[in-house]
Tab-separated table of C-alpha atoms in Angstrom:
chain	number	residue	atom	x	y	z
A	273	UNK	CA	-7.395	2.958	-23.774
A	274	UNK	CA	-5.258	0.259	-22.043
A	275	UNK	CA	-6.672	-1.832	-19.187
A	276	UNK	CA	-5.617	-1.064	-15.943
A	277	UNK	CA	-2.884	-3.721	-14.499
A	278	UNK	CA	-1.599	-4.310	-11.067
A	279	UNK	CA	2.185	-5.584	-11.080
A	280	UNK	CA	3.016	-7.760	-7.888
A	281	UNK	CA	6.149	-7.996	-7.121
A	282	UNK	CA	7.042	-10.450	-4.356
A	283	UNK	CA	11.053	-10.376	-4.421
A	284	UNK	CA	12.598	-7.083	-5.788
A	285	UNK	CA	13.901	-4.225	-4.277
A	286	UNK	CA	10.877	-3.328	-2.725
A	287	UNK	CA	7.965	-5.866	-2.345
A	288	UNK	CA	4.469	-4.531	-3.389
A	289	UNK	CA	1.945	-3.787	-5.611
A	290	UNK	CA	2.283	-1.512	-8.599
A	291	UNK	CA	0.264	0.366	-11.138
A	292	UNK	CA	2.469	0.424	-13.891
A	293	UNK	CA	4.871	-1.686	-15.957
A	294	UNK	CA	7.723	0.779	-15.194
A	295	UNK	CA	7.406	0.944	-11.830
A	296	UNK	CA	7.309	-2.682	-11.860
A	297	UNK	CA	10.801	-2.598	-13.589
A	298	UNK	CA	11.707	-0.372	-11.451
A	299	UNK	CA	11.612	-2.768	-8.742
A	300	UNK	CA	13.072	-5.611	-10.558
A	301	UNK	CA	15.213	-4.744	-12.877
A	302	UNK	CA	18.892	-5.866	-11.917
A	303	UNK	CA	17.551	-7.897	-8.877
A	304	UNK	CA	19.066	-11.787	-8.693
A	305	UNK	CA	15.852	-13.543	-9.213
A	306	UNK	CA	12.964	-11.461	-9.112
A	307	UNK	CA	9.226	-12.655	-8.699
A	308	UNK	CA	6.465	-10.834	-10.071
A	309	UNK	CA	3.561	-10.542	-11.992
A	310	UNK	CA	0.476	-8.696	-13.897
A	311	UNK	CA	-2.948	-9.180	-12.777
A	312	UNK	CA	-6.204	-7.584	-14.011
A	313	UNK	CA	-7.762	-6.094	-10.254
A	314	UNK	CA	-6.421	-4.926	-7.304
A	315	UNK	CA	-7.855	-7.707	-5.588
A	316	UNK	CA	-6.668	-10.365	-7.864
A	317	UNK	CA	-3.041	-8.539	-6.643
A	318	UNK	CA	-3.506	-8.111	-3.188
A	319	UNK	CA	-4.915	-12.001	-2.707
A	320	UNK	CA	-2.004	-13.075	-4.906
A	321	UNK	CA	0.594	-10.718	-2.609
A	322	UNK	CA	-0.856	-12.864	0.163
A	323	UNK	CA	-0.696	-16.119	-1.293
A	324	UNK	CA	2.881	-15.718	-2.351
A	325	UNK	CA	4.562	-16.345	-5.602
A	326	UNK	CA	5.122	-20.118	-5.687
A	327	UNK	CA	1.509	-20.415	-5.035
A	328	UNK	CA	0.647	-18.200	-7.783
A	329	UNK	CA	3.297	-19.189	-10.403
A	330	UNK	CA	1.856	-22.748	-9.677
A	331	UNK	CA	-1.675	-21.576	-10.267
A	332	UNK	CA	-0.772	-19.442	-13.450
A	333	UNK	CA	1.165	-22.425	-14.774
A	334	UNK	CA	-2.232	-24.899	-13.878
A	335	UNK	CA	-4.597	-22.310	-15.583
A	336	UNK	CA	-2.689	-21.746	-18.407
A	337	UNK	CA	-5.126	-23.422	-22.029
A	338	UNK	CA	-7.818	-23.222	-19.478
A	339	UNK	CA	-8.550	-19.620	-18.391
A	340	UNK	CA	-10.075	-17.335	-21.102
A	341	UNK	CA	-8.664	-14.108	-18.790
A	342	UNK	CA	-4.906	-14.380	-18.956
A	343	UNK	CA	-2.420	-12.114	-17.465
A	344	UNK	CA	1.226	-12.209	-17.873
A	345	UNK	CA	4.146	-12.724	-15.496
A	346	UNK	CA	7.473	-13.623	-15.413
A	347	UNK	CA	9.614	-15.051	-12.484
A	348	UNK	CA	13.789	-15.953	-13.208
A	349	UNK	CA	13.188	-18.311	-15.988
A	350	UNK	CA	11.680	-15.280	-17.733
A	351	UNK	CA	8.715	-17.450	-18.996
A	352	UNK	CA	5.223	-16.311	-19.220
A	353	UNK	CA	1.794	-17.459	-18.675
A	354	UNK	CA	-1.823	-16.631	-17.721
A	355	UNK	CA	-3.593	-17.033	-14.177
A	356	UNK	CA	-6.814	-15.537	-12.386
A	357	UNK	CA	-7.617	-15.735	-8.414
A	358	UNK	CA	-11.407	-15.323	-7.187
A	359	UNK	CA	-12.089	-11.327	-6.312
A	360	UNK	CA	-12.707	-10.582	-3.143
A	361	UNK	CA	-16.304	-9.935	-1.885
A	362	UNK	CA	-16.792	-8.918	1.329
A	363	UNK	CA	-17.717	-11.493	2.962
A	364	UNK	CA	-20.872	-12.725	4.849
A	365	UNK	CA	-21.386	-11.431	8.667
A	366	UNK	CA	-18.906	-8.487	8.144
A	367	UNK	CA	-16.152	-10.795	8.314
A	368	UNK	CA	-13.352	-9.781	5.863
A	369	UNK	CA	-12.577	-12.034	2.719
A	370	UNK	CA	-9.587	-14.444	2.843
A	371	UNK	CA	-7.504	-12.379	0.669
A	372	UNK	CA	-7.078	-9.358	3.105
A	373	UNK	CA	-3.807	-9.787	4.799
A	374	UNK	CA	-5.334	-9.559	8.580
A	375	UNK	CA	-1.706	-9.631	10.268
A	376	UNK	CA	-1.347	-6.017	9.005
A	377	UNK	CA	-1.485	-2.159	10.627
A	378	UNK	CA	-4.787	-0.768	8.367
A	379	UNK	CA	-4.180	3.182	8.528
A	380	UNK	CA	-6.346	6.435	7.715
A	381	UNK	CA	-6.613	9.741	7.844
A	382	UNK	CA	-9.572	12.057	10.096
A	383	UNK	CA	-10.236	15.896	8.818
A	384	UNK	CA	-12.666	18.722	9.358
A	385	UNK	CA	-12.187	20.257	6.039
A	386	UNK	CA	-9.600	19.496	2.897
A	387	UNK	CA	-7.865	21.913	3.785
A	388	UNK	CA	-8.258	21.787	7.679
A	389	UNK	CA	-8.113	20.058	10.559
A	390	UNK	CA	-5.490	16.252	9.884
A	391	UNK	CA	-5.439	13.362	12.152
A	392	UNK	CA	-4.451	9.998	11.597
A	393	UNK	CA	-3.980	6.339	12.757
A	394	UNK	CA	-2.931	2.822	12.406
A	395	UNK	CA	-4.843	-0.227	14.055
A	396	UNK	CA	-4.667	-3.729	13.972
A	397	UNK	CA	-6.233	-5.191	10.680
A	398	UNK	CA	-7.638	-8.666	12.293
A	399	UNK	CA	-8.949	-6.846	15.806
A	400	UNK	CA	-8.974	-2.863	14.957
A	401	UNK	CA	-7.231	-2.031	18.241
A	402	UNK	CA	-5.171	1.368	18.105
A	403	UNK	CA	-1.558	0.794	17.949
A	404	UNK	CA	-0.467	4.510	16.735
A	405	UNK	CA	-2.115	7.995	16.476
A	406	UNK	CA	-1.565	11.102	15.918
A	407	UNK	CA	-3.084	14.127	17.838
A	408	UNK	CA	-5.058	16.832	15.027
A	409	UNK	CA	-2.585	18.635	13.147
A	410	UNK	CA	-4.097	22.686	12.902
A	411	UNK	CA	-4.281	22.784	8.889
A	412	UNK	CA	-3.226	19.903	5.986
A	413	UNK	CA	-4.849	18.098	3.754
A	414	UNK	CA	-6.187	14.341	3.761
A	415	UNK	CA	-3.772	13.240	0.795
A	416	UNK	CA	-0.638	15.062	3.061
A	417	UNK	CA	-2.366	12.879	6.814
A	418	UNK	CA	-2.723	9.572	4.297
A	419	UNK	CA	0.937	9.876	3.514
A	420	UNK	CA	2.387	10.606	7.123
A	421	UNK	CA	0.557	7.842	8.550
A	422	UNK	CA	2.176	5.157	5.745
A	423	UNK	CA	5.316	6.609	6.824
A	424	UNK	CA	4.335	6.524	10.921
A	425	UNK	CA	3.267	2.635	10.047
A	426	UNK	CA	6.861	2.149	8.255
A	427	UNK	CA	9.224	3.276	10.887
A	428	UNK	CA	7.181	1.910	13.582
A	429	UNK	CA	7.641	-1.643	11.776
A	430	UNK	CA	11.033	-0.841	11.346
A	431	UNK	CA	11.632	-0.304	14.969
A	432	UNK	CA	9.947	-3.532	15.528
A	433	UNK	CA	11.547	-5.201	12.984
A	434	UNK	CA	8.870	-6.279	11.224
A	435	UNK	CA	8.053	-6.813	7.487
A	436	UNK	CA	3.909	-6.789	8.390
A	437	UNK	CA	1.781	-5.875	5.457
A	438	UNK	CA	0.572	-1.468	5.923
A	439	UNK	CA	-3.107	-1.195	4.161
A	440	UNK	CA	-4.353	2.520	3.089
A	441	UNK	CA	-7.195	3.181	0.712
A	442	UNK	CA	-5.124	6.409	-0.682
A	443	UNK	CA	-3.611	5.377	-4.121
A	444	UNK	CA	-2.414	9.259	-4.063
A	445	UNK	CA	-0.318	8.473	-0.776
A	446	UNK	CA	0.807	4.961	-1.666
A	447	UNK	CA	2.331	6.648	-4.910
A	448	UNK	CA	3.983	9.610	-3.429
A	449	UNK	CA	5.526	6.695	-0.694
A	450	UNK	CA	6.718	5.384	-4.002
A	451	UNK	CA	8.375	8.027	-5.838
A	452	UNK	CA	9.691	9.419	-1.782
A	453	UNK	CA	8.036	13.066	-2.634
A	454	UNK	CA	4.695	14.559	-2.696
A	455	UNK	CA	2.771	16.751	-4.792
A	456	UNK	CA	0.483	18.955	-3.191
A	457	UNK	CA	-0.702	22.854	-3.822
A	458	UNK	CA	-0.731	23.252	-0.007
A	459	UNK	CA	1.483	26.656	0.366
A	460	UNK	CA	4.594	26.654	3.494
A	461	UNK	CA	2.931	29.310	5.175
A	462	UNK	CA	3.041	29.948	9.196
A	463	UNK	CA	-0.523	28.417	9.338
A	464	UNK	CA	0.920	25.037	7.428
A	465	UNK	CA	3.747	24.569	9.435
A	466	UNK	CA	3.146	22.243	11.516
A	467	UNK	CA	2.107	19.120	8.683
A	468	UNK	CA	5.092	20.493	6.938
A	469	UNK	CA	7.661	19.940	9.526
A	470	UNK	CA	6.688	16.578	9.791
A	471	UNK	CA	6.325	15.785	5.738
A	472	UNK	CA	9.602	16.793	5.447
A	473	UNK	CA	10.798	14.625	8.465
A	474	UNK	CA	8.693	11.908	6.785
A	475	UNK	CA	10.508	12.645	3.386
A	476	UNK	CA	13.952	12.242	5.107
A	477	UNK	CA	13.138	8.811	6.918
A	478	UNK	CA	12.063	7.469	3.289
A	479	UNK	CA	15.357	8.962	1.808
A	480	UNK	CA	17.477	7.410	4.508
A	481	UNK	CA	15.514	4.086	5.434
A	482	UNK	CA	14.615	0.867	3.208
A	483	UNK	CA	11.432	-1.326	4.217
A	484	UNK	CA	10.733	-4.737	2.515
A	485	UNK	CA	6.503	-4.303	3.756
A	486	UNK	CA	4.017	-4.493	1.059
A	487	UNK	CA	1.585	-1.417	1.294
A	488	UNK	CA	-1.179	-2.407	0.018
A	489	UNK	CA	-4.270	-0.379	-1.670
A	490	UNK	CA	-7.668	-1.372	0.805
A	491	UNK	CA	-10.200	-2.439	-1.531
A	492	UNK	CA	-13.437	-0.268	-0.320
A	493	UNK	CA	-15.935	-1.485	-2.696
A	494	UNK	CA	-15.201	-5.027	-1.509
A	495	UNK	CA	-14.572	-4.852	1.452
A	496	UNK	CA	-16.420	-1.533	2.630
A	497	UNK	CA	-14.174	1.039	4.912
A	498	UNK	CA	-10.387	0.479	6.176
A	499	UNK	CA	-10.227	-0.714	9.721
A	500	UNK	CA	-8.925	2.977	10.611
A	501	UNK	CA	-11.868	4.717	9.199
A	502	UNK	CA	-12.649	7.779	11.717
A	503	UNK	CA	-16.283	7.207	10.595
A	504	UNK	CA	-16.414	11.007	9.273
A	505	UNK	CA	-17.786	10.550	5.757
């Protein structure tokens, strides 16, 4: 079975981190240009994401004969190479690690039951202060409240004109953001309608709206819960 790779693309239609090659081309093909590259962790990705691409072009090129991991990238010249970056563990004193991105709206989802009860957030990264919630939502599902509050974080940026980095620890959401539709068994009933109104507003702002913010995948293990975490678990 092949290794799991995380594609960073820092210039391409839409700047980010993805989980396969043809997303990746998806996002660069036909672009004047394009930056991106393989790495072998999500946190490897996200640090690199941070760090930008003539950073980590120059480190891949440095590494290359003397790192015995190599991953493979290509910027305009079309060349390849190999790199690594340090993971990220979390750091001493509950500070966070210097790859997390702290200039950033973290977001997550609160629930009383899957399905049941939906709320969700955003908050600073660096100080955790609110900046955007939503009131409970009478029946949805966490996957459905992950995905609305990626969206709420995008057209708030938007409004503010801002290409800040959104952080969610829902790879389910952050791919349905992706391909601008979700998959979900949740039926359109009268007891549903309420999330479902406002996934398919959410679906229409994707559809009509483009966003150059990298969402980013919050690395738990590392660096334990997202700074929206209602604290339910």
């Amino acid at each position: 079975m092949a290794k799991q790779k995380y594609y960073v693309v820092w210039e391409g239609k839409v700047p980010g981190i993805y989980e396969t090659w043809a997303e990746c081309q998806q996002q660069t093909n036909g672009y004047p240009q394009a930056k991106f590259k393989a790495y072998e962790s999500s946190a490897e990705a996200q640090a690199a994401l941070a760090r930008g691409w003539k950073s980590s072009f120059a480190a891949a090129k440095a590494a290359v004969g003397t790192s015995t991991g190599s991953t493979s990238w290509k910027g305009k010249s079309g060349a390849s190479g190999g790199a690594g970056s340090p993971s990220g563990d979390k750091a001493a004193g509950g500070k966070l690690p210097q790859q997390v991105v702290l200039d950033s709206i973290s977001v997550d989802v609160g629930s009383k039951g899957n399905p049941g009860i939906v709320e969700y957030k955003g908050v600073s990264t660096r100080t955790g202060e609110v900046i955007f919630e939503h009131p409970p939502i009478a029946k949805g599902t966490n996957n459905l409240g992950e995905f609305l509050a990626i969206v709420h974080a995008l057209a708030y940026l938007k409004q503010k004109d801002s290409s800040m980095t959104v952080y969610s620890d829902s790879m389910t959401a952050m791919s349905w953001i992706r391909k601008k539709a979700v998959a979900t068994t949740l039926p359109r009933d009268a007891s549903t309608e309420e999330i479902w109104t406002l996934v398919d507003r959410a679906l229409n702002w994707l559809q009509s709206n483009t966003y150059s913010n990298p969402i980013l995948k919050w690395d738990t293990k590392a660096w334990g819960e997202i700074k929206a975490d209602y604290g339910r678990k």
